[in-house]
Amino acid sequence: MGKNIPIATGNDTDSLAALDPKTGKFVVLRVPYPMGFFAKSLDGRIDDPKAGWKGKGLWSTYATRAPWHMEGGKGMTKQGCKVQLRPDPLAN
């Protein structure tokens, strides 16, 4: 999407919302797995600057107010996940 794109966590949803500065509209990034993904925080990170898009990612913690409804069931606690954004769907 480009540099310095503001991204917000979707409130009580399975999504992240990125603001497109050209149109002023939000692009919704759905996170289908794990089930019960409710983002609590978000951080963009470059882990390997030489790896191109593969070395970059969005890291998010997720949890819910009723963790027994999350995938994993009773005793499940908050988790972290990496969201990888490709320049196009067939990028390798």
Tab-separated table of N, CA and C in Angstrom:
chain	number	residue	atom	x	y	z
A	1	MET	N	0.812	-1.195	0.000
A	1	MET	CA	0.000	0.000	0.000
A	1	MET	C	0.854	1.256	0.000
A	2	GLY	N	2.089	1.140	0.453
A	2	GLY	CA	2.969	2.295	0.464
A	2	GLY	C	3.500	2.607	1.846
A	3	LYS	N	4.247	3.678	1.928
A	3	LYS	CA	4.851	4.078	3.198
A	3	LYS	C	3.864	4.882	4.032
A	4	ASN	N	4.038	4.776	5.343
A	4	ASN	CA	3.300	5.582	6.314
A	4	ASN	C	1.779	5.492	6.167
A	5	ILE	N	1.276	4.299	5.981
A	5	ILE	CA	-0.166	4.078	5.891
A	5	ILE	C	-0.701	3.841	7.301
A	6	PRO	N	-1.662	4.649	7.746
A	6	PRO	CA	-2.233	4.399	9.072
A	6	PRO	C	-3.117	3.157	9.060
A	7	ILE	N	-2.902	2.295	10.050
A	7	ILE	CA	-3.685	1.069	10.178
A	7	ILE	C	-4.235	1.016	11.593
A	8	ALA	N	-5.519	0.724	11.695
A	8	ALA	CA	-6.183	0.633	12.993
A	8	ALA	C	-6.754	-0.763	13.175
A	9	THR	N	-6.915	-1.147	14.417
A	9	THR	CA	-7.562	-2.420	14.695
A	9	THR	C	-9.066	-2.242	14.565
A	10	GLY	N	-9.737	-3.221	13.985
A	10	GLY	CA	-11.191	-3.176	13.875
A	10	GLY	C	-11.794	-3.437	15.247
A	11	ASN	N	-12.721	-2.627	15.665
A	11	ASN	CA	-13.308	-2.777	16.990
A	11	ASN	C	-14.243	-3.982	17.026
A	12	ASP	N	-13.858	-4.995	17.805
A	12	ASP	CA	-14.651	-6.211	17.981
A	12	ASP	C	-14.930	-6.924	16.661
A	13	THR	N	-13.951	-6.914	15.771
A	13	THR	CA	-14.089	-7.606	14.484
A	13	THR	C	-12.830	-8.408	14.192
A	14	ASP	N	-12.860	-9.168	13.132
A	14	ASP	CA	-11.700	-9.961	12.707
A	14	ASP	C	-10.911	-9.214	11.642
A	15	SER	N	-10.740	-7.906	11.815
A	15	SER	CA	-10.129	-7.123	10.741
A	15	SER	C	-9.158	-6.073	11.252
A	16	LEU	N	-8.361	-5.603	10.308
A	16	LEU	CA	-7.504	-4.433	10.485
A	16	LEU	C	-7.933	-3.454	9.400
A	17	ALA	N	-7.945	-2.171	9.706
A	17	ALA	CA	-8.407	-1.165	8.746
A	17	ALA	C	-7.252	-0.244	8.363
A	18	ALA	N	-6.924	-0.219	7.078
A	18	ALA	CA	-5.851	0.624	6.562
A	18	ALA	C	-6.466	1.799	5.806
A	19	LEU	N	-6.010	2.994	6.089
A	19	LEU	CA	-6.537	4.192	5.438
A	19	LEU	C	-5.764	4.466	4.158
A	20	ASP	N	-6.472	4.495	3.038
A	20	ASP	CA	-5.858	4.818	1.743
A	20	ASP	C	-5.800	6.335	1.625
A	21	PRO	N	-4.603	6.934	1.647
A	21	PRO	CA	-4.507	8.389	1.618
A	21	PRO	C	-4.977	9.015	0.310
A	22	LYS	N	-4.967	8.249	-0.772
A	22	LYS	CA	-5.397	8.785	-2.066
A	22	LYS	C	-6.909	8.987	-2.137
A	23	THR	N	-7.659	8.042	-1.550
A	23	THR	CA	-9.114	8.110	-1.631
A	23	THR	C	-9.771	8.550	-0.327
A	24	GLY	N	-9.035	8.452	0.784
A	24	GLY	CA	-9.608	8.790	2.082
A	24	GLY	C	-10.528	7.702	2.611
A	25	LYS	N	-10.507	6.528	1.978
A	25	LYS	CA	-11.359	5.423	2.402
A	25	LYS	C	-10.515	4.338	3.065
A	26	PHE	N	-11.180	3.548	3.892
A	26	PHE	CA	-10.492	2.456	4.566
A	26	PHE	C	-10.514	1.194	3.718
A	27	VAL	N	-9.408	0.481	3.722
A	27	VAL	CA	-9.295	-0.838	3.118
A	27	VAL	C	-9.328	-1.817	4.284
A	28	VAL	N	-10.282	-2.734	4.258
A	28	VAL	CA	-10.432	-3.680	5.361
A	28	VAL	C	-9.602	-4.931	5.076
A	29	LEU	N	-8.707	-5.254	5.990
A	29	LEU	CA	-7.872	-6.441	5.884
A	29	LEU	C	-8.456	-7.484	6.833
A	30	ARG	N	-9.062	-8.520	6.301
A	30	ARG	CA	-9.674	-9.558	7.118
A	30	ARG	C	-8.626	-10.573	7.559
A	31	VAL	N	-8.732	-11.010	8.777
A	31	VAL	CA	-7.848	-12.038	9.315
A	31	VAL	C	-8.719	-13.256	9.619
A	32	PRO	N	-8.832	-14.197	8.661
A	32	PRO	CA	-9.761	-15.310	8.824
A	32	PRO	C	-9.307	-16.375	9.813
A	33	TYR	N	-8.023	-16.425	10.086
A	33	TYR	CA	-7.500	-17.443	10.986
A	33	TYR	C	-6.489	-16.793	11.900
A	34	PRO	N	-6.492	-16.985	13.141
A	34	PRO	CA	-7.287	-17.925	13.913
A	34	PRO	C	-8.704	-17.423	14.141
A	35	MET	N	-9.628	-18.352	14.299
A	35	MET	CA	-11.000	-17.969	14.597
A	35	MET	C	-11.015	-17.249	15.940
A	36	GLY	N	-11.788	-16.205	16.038
A	36	GLY	CA	-11.825	-15.434	17.275
A	36	GLY	C	-10.765	-14.361	17.326
A	37	PHE	N	-10.198	-13.984	16.170
A	37	PHE	CA	-9.181	-12.932	16.135
A	37	PHE	C	-9.839	-11.589	16.419
A	38	PHE	N	-9.519	-11.001	17.552
A	38	PHE	CA	-9.952	-9.654	17.901
A	38	PHE	C	-8.695	-8.902	18.289
A	39	ALA	N	-8.199	-8.074	17.388
A	39	ALA	CA	-6.921	-7.404	17.590
A	39	ALA	C	-6.953	-6.493	18.809
A	40	LYS	N	-5.893	-6.563	19.608
A	40	LYS	CA	-5.753	-5.709	20.779
A	40	LYS	C	-4.633	-4.688	20.587
A	41	SER	N	-3.685	-4.999	19.741
A	41	SER	CA	-2.588	-4.070	19.462
A	41	SER	C	-2.061	-4.356	18.058
A	42	LEU	N	-1.228	-3.469	17.572
A	42	LEU	CA	-0.725	-3.610	16.205
A	42	LEU	C	0.623	-2.924	16.102
A	43	ASP	N	1.545	-3.560	15.403
A	43	ASP	CA	2.872	-2.991	15.220
A	43	ASP	C	3.420	-3.425	13.875
A	44	GLY	N	3.834	-2.471	13.042
A	44	GLY	CA	4.492	-2.787	11.786
A	44	GLY	C	5.972	-2.945	12.042
A	45	ARG	N	6.573	-3.970	11.458
A	45	ARG	CA	7.970	-4.245	11.754
A	45	ARG	C	8.713	-4.712	10.515
A	46	ILE	N	9.963	-4.312	10.408
A	46	ILE	CA	10.860	-4.811	9.366
A	46	ILE	C	11.851	-5.732	10.059
A	47	ASP	N	11.694	-7.026	9.855
A	47	ASP	CA	12.577	-8.000	10.491
A	47	ASP	C	13.861	-8.212	9.700
A	48	ASP	N	13.761	-8.149	8.368
A	48	ASP	CA	14.923	-8.341	7.504
A	48	ASP	C	14.813	-7.390	6.316
A	49	PRO	N	15.497	-6.238	6.339
A	49	PRO	CA	15.364	-5.255	5.267
A	49	PRO	C	15.828	-5.759	3.899
A	50	LYS	N	16.652	-6.800	3.874
A	50	LYS	CA	17.155	-7.325	2.608
A	50	LYS	C	16.198	-8.329	1.969
A	51	ALA	N	15.142	-8.739	2.695
A	51	ALA	CA	14.238	-9.777	2.205
A	51	ALA	C	13.027	-9.221	1.460
A	52	GLY	N	12.980	-7.919	1.216
A	52	GLY	CA	11.842	-7.343	0.504
A	52	GLY	C	10.566	-7.459	1.317
A	53	TRP	N	9.443	-7.778	0.641
A	53	TRP	CA	8.165	-7.860	1.352
A	53	TRP	C	8.127	-9.019	2.343
A	54	LYS	N	8.929	-10.050	2.116
A	54	LYS	CA	8.939	-11.203	3.022
A	54	LYS	C	9.556	-10.860	4.381
A	55	GLY	N	10.364	-9.841	4.430
A	55	GLY	CA	11.020	-9.445	5.676
A	55	GLY	C	10.235	-8.424	6.480
A	56	LYS	N	9.039	-8.080	5.998
A	56	LYS	CA	8.211	-7.091	6.677
A	56	LYS	C	6.896	-7.732	7.098
A	57	GLY	N	6.266	-7.165	8.104
A	57	GLY	CA	4.978	-7.702	8.516
A	57	GLY	C	4.307	-6.846	9.561
A	58	LEU	N	3.037	-7.102	9.738
A	58	LEU	CA	2.261	-6.479	10.806
A	58	LEU	C	2.113	-7.518	11.910
A	59	TRP	N	2.458	-7.145	13.110
A	59	TRP	CA	2.324	-8.033	14.255
A	59	TRP	C	1.183	-7.537	15.111
A	60	SER	N	0.334	-8.450	15.536
A	60	SER	CA	-0.816	-8.078	16.353
A	60	SER	C	-1.025	-9.107	17.455
A	61	THR	N	-1.398	-8.615	18.622
A	61	THR	CA	-1.868	-9.526	19.660
A	61	THR	C	-3.374	-9.586	19.529
A	62	TYR	N	-3.939	-10.691	19.928
A	62	TYR	CA	-5.387	-10.803	19.865
A	62	TYR	C	-5.892	-11.537	21.096
A	63	ALA	N	-7.067	-11.167	21.480
A	63	ALA	CA	-7.731	-11.791	22.626
A	63	ALA	C	-9.195	-11.374	22.568
A	64	THR	N	-9.953	-11.888	23.461
A	64	THR	CA	-11.354	-11.527	23.567
A	64	THR	C	-11.723	-11.477	25.035
A	65	ARG	N	-12.832	-10.864	25.324
A	65	ARG	CA	-13.263	-10.788	26.718
A	65	ARG	C	-13.765	-12.134	27.222
A	66	ALA	N	-14.053	-13.021	26.313
A	66	ALA	CA	-14.485	-14.375	26.659
A	66	ALA	C	-13.545	-15.367	25.988
A	67	PRO	N	-12.331	-15.573	26.547
A	67	PRO	CA	-11.325	-16.386	25.858
A	67	PRO	C	-11.751	-17.821	25.590
A	68	TRP	N	-12.740	-18.344	26.321
A	68	TRP	CA	-13.177	-19.708	26.058
A	68	TRP	C	-13.917	-19.819	24.733
A	69	HIS	N	-14.272	-18.670	24.112
A	69	HIS	CA	-14.897	-18.679	22.793
A	69	HIS	C	-13.856	-18.654	21.673
A	70	MET	N	-12.605	-18.443	22.026
A	70	MET	CA	-11.543	-18.415	21.021
A	70	MET	C	-11.231	-19.834	20.563
A	71	GLU	N	-10.596	-19.927	19.411
A	71	GLU	CA	-10.140	-21.233	18.959
A	71	GLU	C	-9.123	-21.738	19.979
A	72	GLY	N	-9.288	-22.936	20.444
A	72	GLY	CA	-8.446	-23.481	21.489
A	72	GLY	C	-9.234	-23.750	22.754
A	73	GLY	N	-10.351	-23.043	22.926
A	73	GLY	CA	-11.270	-23.326	24.016
A	73	GLY	C	-10.830	-22.861	25.378
A	74	LYS	N	-11.366	-23.501	26.395
A	74	LYS	CA	-11.135	-23.123	27.781
A	74	LYS	C	-9.649	-23.161	28.117
A	75	GLY	N	-9.201	-22.158	28.817
A	75	GLY	CA	-7.796	-22.059	29.188
A	75	GLY	C	-6.951	-21.300	28.165
A	76	MET	N	-7.542	-20.925	27.043
A	76	MET	CA	-6.820	-20.184	25.998
A	76	MET	C	-6.517	-18.773	26.489
A	77	THR	N	-5.333	-18.305	26.223
A	77	THR	CA	-4.952	-16.935	26.589
A	77	THR	C	-4.661	-16.147	25.333
A	78	LYS	N	-4.336	-14.872	25.505
A	78	LYS	CA	-4.042	-14.036	24.344
A	78	LYS	C	-2.856	-14.585	23.570
A	79	GLN	N	-2.835	-14.288	22.300
A	79	GLN	CA	-1.806	-14.791	21.400
A	79	GLN	C	-1.284	-13.643	20.533
A	80	GLY	N	-0.236	-13.905	19.797
A	80	GLY	CA	0.285	-12.952	18.830
A	80	GLY	C	0.312	-13.592	17.455
A	81	CYS	N	0.169	-12.790	16.420
A	81	CYS	CA	0.250	-13.338	15.075
A	81	CYS	C	0.863	-12.310	14.130
A	82	LYS	N	1.450	-12.822	13.070
A	82	LYS	CA	2.062	-11.983	12.047
A	82	LYS	C	1.155	-11.974	10.829
A	83	VAL	N	0.842	-10.776	10.336
A	83	VAL	CA	0.040	-10.605	9.138
A	83	VAL	C	0.996	-10.208	8.022
A	84	GLN	N	1.071	-11.024	6.993
A	84	GLN	CA	1.992	-10.785	5.888
A	84	GLN	C	1.237	-10.140	4.730
A	85	LEU	N	1.725	-9.032	4.231
A	85	LEU	CA	1.104	-8.343	3.097
A	85	LEU	C	1.987	-8.511	1.867
A	86	ARG	N	1.420	-9.075	0.813
A	86	ARG	CA	2.165	-9.294	-0.432
A	86	ARG	C	1.907	-8.125	-1.396
A	87	PRO	N	2.853	-7.832	-2.272
A	87	PRO	CA	2.623	-6.775	-3.257
A	87	PRO	C	1.547	-7.144	-4.266
A	88	ASP	N	1.367	-8.445	-4.532
A	88	ASP	CA	0.278	-8.944	-5.361
A	88	ASP	C	0.017	-10.393	-4.942
A	89	PRO	N	-1.157	-10.948	-5.244
A	89	PRO	CA	-1.512	-12.276	-4.756
A	89	PRO	C	-0.569	-13.396	-5.176
A	90	LEU	N	0.109	-13.237	-6.303
A	90	LEU	CA	0.997	-14.312	-6.780
A	90	LEU	C	2.457	-14.077	-6.469
A	91	ALA	N	2.749	-13.079	-5.650
A	91	ALA	CA	4.154	-12.792	-5.311
A	91	ALA	C	4.771	-13.975	-4.619
A	92	ASN	N	6.027	-14.257	-4.981
A	92	ASN	CA	6.712	-15.396	-4.384
A	92	ASN	C	7.994	-14.961	-3.756
